[in-house]
Short mmCIF file of C-alpha atoms and ligand atoms in Angstrom, two decimals:
data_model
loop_
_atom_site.label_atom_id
_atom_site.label_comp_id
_atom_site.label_asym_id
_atom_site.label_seq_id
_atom_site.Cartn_x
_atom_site.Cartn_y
_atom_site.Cartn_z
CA UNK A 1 23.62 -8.06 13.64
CA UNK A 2 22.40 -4.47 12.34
CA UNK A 3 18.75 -5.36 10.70
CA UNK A 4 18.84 -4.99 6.66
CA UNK A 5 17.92 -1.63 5.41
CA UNK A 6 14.43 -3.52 4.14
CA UNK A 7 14.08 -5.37 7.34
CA UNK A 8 9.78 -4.53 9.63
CA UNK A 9 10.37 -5.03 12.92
CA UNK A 10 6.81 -3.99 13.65
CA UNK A 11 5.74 -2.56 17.25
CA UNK A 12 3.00 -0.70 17.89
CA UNK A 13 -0.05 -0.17 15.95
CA UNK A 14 -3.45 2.38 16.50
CA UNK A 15 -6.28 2.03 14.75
CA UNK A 16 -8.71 5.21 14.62
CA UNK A 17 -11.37 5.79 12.93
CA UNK A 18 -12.15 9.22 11.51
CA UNK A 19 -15.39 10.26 9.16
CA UNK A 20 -15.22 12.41 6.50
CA UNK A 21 -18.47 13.69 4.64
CA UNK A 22 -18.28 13.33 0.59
CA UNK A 23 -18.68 16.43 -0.98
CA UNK A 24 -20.95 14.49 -2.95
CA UNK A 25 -23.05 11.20 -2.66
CA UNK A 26 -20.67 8.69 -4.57
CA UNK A 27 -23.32 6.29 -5.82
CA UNK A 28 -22.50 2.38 -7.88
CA UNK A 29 -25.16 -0.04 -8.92
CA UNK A 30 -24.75 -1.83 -5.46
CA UNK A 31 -25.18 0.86 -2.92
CA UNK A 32 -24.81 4.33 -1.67
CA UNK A 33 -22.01 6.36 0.12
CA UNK A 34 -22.87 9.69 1.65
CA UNK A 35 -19.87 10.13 4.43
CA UNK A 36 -16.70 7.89 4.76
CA UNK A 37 -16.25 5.83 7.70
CA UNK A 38 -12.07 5.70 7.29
CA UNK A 39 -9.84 3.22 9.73
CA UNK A 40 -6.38 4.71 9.66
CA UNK A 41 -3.44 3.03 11.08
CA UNK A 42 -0.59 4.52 12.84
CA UNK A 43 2.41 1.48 12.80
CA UNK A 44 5.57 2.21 14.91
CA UNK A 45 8.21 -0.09 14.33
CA UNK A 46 11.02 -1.09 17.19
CA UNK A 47 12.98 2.24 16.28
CA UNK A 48 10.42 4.17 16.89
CA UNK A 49 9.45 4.99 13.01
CA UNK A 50 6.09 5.55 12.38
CA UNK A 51 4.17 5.95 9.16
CA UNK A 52 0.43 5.88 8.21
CA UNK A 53 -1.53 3.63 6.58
CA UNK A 54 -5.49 3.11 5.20
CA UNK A 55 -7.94 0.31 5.33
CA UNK A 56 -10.03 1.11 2.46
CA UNK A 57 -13.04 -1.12 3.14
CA UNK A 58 -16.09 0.97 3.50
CA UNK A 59 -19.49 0.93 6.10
CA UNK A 60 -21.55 -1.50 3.85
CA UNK A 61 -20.57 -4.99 2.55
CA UNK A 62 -21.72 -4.06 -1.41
CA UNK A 63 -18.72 -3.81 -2.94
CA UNK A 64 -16.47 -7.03 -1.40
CA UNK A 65 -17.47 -8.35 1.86
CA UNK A 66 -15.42 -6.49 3.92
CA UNK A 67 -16.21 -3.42 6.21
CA UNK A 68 -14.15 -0.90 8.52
CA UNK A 69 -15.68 -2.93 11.59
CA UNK A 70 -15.13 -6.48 9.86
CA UNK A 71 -11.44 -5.04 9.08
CA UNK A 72 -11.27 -4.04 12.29
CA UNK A 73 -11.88 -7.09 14.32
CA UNK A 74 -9.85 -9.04 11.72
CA UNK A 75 -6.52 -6.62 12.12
CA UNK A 76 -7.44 -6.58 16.08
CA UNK A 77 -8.13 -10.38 16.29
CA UNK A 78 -5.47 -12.28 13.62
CA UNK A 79 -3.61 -9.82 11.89
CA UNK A 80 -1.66 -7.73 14.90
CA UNK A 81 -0.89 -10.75 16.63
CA UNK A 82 0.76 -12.57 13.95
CA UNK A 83 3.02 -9.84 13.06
CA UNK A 84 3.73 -7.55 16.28
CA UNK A 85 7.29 -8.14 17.50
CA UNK A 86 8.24 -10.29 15.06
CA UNK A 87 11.15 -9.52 12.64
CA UNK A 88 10.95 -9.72 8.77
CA UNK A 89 13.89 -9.63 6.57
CA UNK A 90 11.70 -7.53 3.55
CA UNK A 91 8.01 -6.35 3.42
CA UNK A 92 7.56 -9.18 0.64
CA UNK A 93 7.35 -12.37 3.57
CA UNK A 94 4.54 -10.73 5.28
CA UNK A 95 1.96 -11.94 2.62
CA UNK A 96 2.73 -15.57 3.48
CA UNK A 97 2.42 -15.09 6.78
CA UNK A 98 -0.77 -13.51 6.50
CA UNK A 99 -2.12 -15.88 4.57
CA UNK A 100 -1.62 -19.16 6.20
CA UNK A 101 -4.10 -21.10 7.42
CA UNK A 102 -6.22 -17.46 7.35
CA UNK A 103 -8.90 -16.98 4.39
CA UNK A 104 -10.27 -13.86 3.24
CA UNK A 105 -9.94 -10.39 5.03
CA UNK A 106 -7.72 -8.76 2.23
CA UNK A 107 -8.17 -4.98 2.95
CA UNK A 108 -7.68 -5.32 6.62
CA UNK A 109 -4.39 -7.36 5.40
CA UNK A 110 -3.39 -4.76 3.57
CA UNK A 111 -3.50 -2.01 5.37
CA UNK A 112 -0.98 -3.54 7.56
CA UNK A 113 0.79 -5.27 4.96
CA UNK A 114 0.96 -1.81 2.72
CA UNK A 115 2.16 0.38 5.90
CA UNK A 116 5.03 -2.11 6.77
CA UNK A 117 6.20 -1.43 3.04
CA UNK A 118 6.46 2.44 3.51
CA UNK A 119 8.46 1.63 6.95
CA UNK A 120 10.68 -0.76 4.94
CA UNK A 121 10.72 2.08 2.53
CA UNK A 122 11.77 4.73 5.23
CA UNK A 123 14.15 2.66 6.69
CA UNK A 124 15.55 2.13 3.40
CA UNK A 125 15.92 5.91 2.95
CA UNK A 126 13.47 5.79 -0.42
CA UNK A 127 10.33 7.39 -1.39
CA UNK A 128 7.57 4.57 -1.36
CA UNK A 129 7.03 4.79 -5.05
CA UNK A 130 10.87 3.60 -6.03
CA UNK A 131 10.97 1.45 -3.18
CA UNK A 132 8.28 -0.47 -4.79
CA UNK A 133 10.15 -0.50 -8.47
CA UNK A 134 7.66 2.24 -9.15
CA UNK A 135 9.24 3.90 -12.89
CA UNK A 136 6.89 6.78 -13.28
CA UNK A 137 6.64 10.50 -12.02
CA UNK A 138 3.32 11.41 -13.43
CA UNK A 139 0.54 9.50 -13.11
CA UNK A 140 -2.62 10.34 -15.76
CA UNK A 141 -5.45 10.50 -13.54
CA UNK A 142 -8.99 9.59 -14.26
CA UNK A 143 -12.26 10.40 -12.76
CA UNK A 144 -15.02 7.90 -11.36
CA UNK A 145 -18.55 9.42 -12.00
CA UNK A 146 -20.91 8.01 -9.76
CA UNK A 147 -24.76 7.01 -10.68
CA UNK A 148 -27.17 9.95 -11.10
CA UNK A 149 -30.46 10.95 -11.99
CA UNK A 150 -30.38 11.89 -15.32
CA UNK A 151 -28.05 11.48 -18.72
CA UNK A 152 -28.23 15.94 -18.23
CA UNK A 153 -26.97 15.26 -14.72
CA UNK A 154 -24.21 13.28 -15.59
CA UNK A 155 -23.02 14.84 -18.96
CA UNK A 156 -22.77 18.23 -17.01
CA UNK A 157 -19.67 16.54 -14.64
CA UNK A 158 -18.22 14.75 -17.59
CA UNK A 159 -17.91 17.87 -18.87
CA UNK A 160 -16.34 19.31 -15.97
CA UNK A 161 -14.31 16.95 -15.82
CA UNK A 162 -12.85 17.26 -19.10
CA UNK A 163 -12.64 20.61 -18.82
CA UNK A 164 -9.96 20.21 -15.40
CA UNK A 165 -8.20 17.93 -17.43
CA UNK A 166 -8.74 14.33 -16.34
CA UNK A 167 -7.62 11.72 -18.88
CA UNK A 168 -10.41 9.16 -18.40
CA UNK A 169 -14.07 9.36 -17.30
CA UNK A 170 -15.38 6.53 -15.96
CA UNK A 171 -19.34 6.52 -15.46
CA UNK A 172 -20.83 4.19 -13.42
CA UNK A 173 -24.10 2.29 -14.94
CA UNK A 174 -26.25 -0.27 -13.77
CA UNK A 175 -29.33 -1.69 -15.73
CA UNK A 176 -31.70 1.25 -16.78
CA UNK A 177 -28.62 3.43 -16.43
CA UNK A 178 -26.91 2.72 -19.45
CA UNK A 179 -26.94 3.10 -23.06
CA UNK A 180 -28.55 5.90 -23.17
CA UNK A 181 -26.00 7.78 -20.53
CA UNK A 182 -23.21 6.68 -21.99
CA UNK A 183 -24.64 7.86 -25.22
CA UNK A 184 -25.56 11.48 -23.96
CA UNK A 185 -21.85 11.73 -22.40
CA UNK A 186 -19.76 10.63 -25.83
CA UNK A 187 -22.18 13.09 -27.61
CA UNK A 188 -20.95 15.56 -25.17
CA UNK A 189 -17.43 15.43 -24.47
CA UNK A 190 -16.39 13.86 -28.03
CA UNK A 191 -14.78 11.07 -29.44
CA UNK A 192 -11.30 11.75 -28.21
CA UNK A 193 -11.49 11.56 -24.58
CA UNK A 194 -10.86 7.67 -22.79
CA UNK A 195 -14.53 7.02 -21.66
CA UNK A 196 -15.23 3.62 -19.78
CA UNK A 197 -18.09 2.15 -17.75
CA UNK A 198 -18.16 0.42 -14.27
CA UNK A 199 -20.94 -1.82 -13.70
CA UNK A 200 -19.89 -3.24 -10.08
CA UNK A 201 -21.82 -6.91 -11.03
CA UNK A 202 -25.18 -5.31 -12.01
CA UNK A 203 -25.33 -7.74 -14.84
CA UNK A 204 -26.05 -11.30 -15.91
CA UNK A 205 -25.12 -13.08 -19.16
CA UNK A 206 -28.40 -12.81 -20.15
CA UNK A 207 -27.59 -9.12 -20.73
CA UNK A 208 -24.88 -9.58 -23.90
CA UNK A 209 -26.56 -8.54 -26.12
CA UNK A 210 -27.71 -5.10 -25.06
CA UNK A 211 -24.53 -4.91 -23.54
CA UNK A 212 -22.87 -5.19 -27.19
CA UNK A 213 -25.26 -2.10 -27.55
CA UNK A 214 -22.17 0.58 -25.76
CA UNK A 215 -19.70 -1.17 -28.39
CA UNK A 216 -20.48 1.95 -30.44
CA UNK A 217 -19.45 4.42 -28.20
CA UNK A 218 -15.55 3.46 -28.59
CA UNK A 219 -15.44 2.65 -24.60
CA UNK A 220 -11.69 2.17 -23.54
CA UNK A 221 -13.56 -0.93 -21.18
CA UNK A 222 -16.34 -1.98 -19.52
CA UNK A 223 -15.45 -2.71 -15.96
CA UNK A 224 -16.58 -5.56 -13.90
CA UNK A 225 -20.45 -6.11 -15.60
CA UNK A 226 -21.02 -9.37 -14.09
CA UNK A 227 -20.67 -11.56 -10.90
CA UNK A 228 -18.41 -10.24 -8.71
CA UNK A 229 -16.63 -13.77 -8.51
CA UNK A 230 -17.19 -14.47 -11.59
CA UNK A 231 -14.46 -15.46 -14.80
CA UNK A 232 -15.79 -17.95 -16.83
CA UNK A 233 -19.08 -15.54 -18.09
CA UNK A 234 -16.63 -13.30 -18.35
CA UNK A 235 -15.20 -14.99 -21.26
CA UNK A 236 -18.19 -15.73 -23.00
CA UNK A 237 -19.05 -12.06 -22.88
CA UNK A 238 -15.68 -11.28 -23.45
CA UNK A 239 -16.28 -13.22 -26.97
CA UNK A 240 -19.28 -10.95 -27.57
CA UNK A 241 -18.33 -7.69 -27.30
CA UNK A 242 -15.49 -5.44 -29.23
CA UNK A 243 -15.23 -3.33 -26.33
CA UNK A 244 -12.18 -5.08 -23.52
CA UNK A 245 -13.25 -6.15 -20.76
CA UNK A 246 -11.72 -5.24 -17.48
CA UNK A 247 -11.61 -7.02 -14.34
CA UNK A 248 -11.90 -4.97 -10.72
CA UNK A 249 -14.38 -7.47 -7.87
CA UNK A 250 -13.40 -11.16 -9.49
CA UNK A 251 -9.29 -10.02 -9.36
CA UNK A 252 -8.88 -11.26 -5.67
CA UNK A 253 -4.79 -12.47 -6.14
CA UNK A 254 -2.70 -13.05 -9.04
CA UNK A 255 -3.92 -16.55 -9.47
CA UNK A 256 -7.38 -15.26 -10.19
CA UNK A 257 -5.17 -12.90 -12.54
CA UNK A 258 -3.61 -16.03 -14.26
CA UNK A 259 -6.96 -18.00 -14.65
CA UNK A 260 -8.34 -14.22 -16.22
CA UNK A 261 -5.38 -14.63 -18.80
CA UNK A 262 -6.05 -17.89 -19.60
CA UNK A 263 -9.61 -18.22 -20.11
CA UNK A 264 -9.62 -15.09 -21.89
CA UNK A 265 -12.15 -13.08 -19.06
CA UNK A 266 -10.63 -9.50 -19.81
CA UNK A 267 -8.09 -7.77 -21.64
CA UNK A 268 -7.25 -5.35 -18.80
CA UNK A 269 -7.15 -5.11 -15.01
CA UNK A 270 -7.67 -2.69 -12.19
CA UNK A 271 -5.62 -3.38 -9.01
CA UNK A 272 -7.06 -1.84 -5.56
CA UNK A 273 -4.12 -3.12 -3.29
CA UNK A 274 -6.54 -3.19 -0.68
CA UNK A 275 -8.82 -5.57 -2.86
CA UNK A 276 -5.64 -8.30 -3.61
CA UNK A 277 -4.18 -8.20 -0.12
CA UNK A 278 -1.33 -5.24 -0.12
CA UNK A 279 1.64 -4.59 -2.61
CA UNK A 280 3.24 -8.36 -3.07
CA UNK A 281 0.27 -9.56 -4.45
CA UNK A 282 -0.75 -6.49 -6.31
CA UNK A 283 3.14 -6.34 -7.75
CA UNK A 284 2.60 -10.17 -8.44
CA UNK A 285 -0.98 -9.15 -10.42
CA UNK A 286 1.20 -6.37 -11.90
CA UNK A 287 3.99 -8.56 -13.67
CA UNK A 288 2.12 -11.37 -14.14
CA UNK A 289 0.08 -8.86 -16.47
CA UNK A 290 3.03 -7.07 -17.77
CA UNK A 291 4.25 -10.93 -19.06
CA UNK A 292 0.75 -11.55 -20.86
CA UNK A 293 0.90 -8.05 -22.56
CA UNK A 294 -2.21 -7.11 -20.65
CA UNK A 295 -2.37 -3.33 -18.97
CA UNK A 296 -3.56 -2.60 -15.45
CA UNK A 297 -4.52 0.49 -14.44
CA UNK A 298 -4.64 1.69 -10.65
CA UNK A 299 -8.34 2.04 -8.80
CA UNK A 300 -10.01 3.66 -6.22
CA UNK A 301 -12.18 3.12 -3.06
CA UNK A 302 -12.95 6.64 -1.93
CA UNK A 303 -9.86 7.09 -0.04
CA UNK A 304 -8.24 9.62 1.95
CA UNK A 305 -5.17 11.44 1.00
CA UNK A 306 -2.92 9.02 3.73
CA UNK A 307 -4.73 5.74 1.30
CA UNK A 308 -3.79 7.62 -2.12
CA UNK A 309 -0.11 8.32 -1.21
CA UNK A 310 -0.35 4.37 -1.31
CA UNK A 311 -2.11 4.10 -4.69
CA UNK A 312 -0.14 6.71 -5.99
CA UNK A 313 3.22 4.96 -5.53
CA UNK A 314 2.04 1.37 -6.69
CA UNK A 315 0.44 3.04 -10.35
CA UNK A 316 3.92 4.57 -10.72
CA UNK A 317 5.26 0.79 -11.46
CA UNK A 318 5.81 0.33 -15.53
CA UNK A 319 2.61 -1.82 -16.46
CA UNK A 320 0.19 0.74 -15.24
CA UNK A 321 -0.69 2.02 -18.47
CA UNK A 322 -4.15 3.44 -18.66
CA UNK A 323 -5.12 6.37 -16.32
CA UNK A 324 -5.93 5.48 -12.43
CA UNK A 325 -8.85 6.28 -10.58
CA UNK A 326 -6.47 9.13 -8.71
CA UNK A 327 -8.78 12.02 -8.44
CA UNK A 328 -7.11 14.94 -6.45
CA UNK A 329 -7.86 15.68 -2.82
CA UNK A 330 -10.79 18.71 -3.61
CA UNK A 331 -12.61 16.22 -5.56
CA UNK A 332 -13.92 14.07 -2.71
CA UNK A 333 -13.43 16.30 0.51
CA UNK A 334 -13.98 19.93 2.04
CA UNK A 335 -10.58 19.36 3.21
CA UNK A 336 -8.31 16.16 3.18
CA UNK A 337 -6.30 15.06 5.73
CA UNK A 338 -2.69 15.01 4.36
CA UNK A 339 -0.26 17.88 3.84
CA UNK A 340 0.09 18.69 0.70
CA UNK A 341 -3.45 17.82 -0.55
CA UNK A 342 -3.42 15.71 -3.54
CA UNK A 343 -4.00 17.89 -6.75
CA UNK A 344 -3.97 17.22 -10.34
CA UNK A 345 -2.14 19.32 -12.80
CA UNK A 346 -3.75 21.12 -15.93
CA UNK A 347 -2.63 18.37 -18.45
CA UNK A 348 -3.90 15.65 -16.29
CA UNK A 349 -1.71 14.26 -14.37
CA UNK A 350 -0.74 13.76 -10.27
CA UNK A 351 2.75 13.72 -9.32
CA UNK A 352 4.39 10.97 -7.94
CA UNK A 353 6.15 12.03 -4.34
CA UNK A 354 10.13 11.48 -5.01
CA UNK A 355 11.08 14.24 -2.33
CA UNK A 356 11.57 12.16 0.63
CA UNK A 357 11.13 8.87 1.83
CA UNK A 358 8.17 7.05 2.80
CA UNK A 359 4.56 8.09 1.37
CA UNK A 360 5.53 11.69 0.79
CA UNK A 361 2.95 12.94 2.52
CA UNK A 362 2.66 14.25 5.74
CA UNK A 363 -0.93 13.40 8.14
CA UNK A 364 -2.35 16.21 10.03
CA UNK A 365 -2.47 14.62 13.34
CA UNK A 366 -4.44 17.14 15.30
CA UNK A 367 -6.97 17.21 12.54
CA UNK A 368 -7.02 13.57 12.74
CA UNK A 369 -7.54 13.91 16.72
CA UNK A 370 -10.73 15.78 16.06
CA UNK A 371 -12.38 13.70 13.25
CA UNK A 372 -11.29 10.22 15.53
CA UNK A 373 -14.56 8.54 16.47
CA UNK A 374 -12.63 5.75 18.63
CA UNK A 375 -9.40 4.21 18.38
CA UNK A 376 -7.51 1.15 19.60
CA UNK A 377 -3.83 0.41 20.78
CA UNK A 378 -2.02 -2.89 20.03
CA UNK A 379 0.83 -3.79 21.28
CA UNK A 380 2.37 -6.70 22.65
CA UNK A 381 2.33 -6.95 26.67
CA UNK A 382 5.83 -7.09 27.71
CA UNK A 383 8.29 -10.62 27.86
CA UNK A 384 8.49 -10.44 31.51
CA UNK A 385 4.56 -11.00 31.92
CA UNK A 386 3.80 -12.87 29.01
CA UNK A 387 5.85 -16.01 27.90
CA UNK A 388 3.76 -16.33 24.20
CA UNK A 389 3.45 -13.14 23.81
CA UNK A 390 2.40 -13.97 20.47
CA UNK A 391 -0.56 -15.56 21.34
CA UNK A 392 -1.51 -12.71 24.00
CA UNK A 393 -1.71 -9.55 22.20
CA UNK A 394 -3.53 -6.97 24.49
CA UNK A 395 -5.56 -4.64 22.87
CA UNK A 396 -5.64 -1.81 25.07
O1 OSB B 1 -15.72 -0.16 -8.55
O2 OSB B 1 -14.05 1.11 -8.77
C1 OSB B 1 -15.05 0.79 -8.15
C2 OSB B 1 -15.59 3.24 -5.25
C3 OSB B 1 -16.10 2.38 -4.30
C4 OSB B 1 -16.30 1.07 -4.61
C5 OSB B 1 -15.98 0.59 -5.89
C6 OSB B 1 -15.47 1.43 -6.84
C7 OSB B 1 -15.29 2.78 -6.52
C8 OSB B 1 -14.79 3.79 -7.47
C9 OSB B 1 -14.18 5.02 -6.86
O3 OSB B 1 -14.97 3.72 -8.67
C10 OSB B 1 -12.97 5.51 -7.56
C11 OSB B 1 -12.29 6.60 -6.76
O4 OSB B 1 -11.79 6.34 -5.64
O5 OSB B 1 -12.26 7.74 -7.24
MG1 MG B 2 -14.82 -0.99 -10.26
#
């Protein structure tokens, strides 16, 4: 029987790893990045499709546990060989498999989860955004403003940033780094702009009270300011503060979404796909939040244009509401590694790829080839030699 149009029938996968300097030190309240260490994934399916796909995990374990060379082993060691050669009616029964009996490792999940949904999608004949039940062609786009030096240092690229149009500017504080910078930057760029903080966990409980301090500033949210796991302090600061909370680290799957609802931790969410495992759990996160009347917006981990085409599609479902953390290609790199770059128009806004199917963009391989650093085949070794082939992947 002819495979359904949604059917992965995945083959073949390469892992590379490129690195890609920041035009600028990106800096949160746990850590540092100067250059991107970026494993990309080529997947090949048993027709001989290929697309690309990102594992956003970075070089240092600060922001989730994960890193490219954890992700790596886990994709090489667990995640290939329960999926090569095997035959899924839709991208949506992946997740289960990839989750049973198998704890943790999300990004590396998704990353092969996320490409076998564009596949599906190619197959399918759609562009990855409708393929996912993605609504929207413009996506308002928000910029993430990294720690620096001084509140002068910062106001100057909030005001860039307003002035090429973005729709939200998120600042990044950490104790020390706070009050007084988001005070210099709603002095400067007004009151009519979305401003938000990200504190990545920098905080305790302890720290309510001057945290109640920003509620004057008319913050859209205050991202993530305490433990990274954490829901229940959540709440009680929740209870303490005007300004909604919303949840980024502690958001692992939609039942950490349901117990965020219920206890009252946040008022809004930001799904990484990468962070909640791929697309079924972030779509899960995504109507489970749509049902409680609760808007998620779309965040970023420094990625590459191939990773974006990804984020892009998911923020174009119906809940996403608030501006994404969708900067365009020139604000991170010299030059990205997708064709078209990723730009942002005057009012704001990136456009969702509806021209073709798949991610819509198209990867410079021989680019690629010179930024690789090393790379990996897996496949499975053929029937003939290996009778579990399952159990045998060779990485060659
Ligand atoms: O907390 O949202 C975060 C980057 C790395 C790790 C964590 C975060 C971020 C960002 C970057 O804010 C957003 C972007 O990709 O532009
Ligand atoms: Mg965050």
């Amino acid at each position: 029987m002819a495979d359904l149009p949604t059917a992965v029938h995945l083959e073949r996968i390469v892992l590379r790893e490129i690195r890609l300097p920041l035009r600028e030190p990106f800096r949160i309240s746990s850590g540092v990045c100067v250059e991107r260490r970026i494993l990309l994934l080529q997947l090949s399916d048993a027709d001989g499709v290929e697309v690309w796909a990102e594992c956003v995990a970075g070089e240092q374990p600060n922001y989730t546990a994960e890193t490219i060379d954890t992700a790596w082993h886990a994709i090489t060691t667990w995640i290939a060989p329960r999926l090569l050669g095997r035959r899924f009616d839709a991208p949506a029964a992946l997740r289960p498999v990839l989750e049973r009996d198998f704890r943790g490792h999300p990004m590396a999940k998704a990353s092969v989860e996320m490409g076998c949904w564009a596949l599906a999608a190619v197959r399918a004949g759609l562009p990855l955004a409708r393929f996912l039940g993605g609504t929207q062609s413009r996506i308002p786009t928000g910029i993430s403003l990294g720690l620096q030096a001084s509140p002068a240092a910062l106001v100057e690229r909030a005001l860039a940033a307003r002035e090429a149009g973005y729709r939200k500017i998120k600042v990044k504080i950490q104790p020390g780094c706070d009050v007084e910078y988001i005070a210099a930057v709603r002095g400067a760029v007004g009151p009519d702009i979305a401003l938000m903080a990200d504190a990545n966990s920098a905080y305790t409980i302890a720290d309510a009270a001057h945290l109640a301090r920003l509620d004057a500033f008319g913050l859209t949210m205050l991202e993530q300011p305490l433990g990274r796991d954490d829901l229940v302090q959540h709440a009680a600061l929740q209870r303490q503060l005007v300004t909604p909370l919303c949840l980024d680290e502690s958001i692992t799957d939609v039942d950490r979404a349901r117990d965020m609802i219920a206890l009252g931790s946040g008022r809004i969410v930001n799904i990484k796909p990468g962070r909640v495992g791929g697309f079924a759990s972030s779509i899960a996160i995504h109507d489970v939040c749509r049902d409680a009347g609760i808007p998620v917006w779309c965040g970023g981990m420094l990625e590459s244009g191939v990773g974006r085409a990804y984020n892009v599609a998911l923020a174009s479902l119906p809940n996403f509401l608030l501006p994404g953390d969708l900067s365009p290609s020139a604000r991170y790199w010299e030059r990205d590694v997708v064709t078209p770059e990723w730009t942002m128009d005057a009012r704001g806004a990136v456009t969702v790829p509806l021209e073709r199917p798949g991610i819509g963009v198209a990867v410079d391989t021989d680019r690629i080839d010179d930024l690789t650093w090393r790379h990996q085949l897996l496949v499975l070794p053929s029937p003939a030699s290996s009778p579990d082939a399952h159990e045998q992947l060779l990485p060659l």
